[in-house]
């Protein structure tokens, strides 16, 4: 089921439509945040995802973007692995991908969190802010 059309693209939350190999290729080779995990780790993360949204060329079906969320399914979600391929960037597709994940679906009323090193301005447009003094995090261990 296509949940949103945007120009020459479709945004769809059907996990079965995800091109696992294409997503893995980007995450393992181009994403600064994805290079340390194994393919088996990625497959496990995808299998246990609360929701995924893919961006696809309408004409060809080629996957050009992806976002994954984990959630308790009631009130909280974590946004991760968001990307748009370089040849599909610049026309607002990334903004629509984020909006589709957080505002056009079952998590629209949730509290969302994420980590980013380079997209603060993008996420601020959707209400994300730096954490307040109540937030704590335990970093991963080697």
C-alpha angles and dihedrals in degrees: 000000000000107000100187137014120210117179108293092353141080124210111208134176096201102124090199090064092059113117095223094190094051093048091046091049092056096042095046098042109027111020114088089208098049106049098089098060126084126235089252090054091050092049090051091049091050093047092052097041116129090215138352128193122198129195113217135182105249094216098049107017090233112155111238101165144025143186129184130197135192118200149161085236093235114062114343136057137172119214118215147157095030115170145146120202114250095249091056097047128104101047101082098266092127091054090050091048091055092044091050092051099046105024107026105059148026095319098055092114097040130110105249131200136181145163123236138165098190114018105064094126092052094052094044087065087066096049100268115146136174111279121266126230093279094068120093131172135192109215119224117270125234 
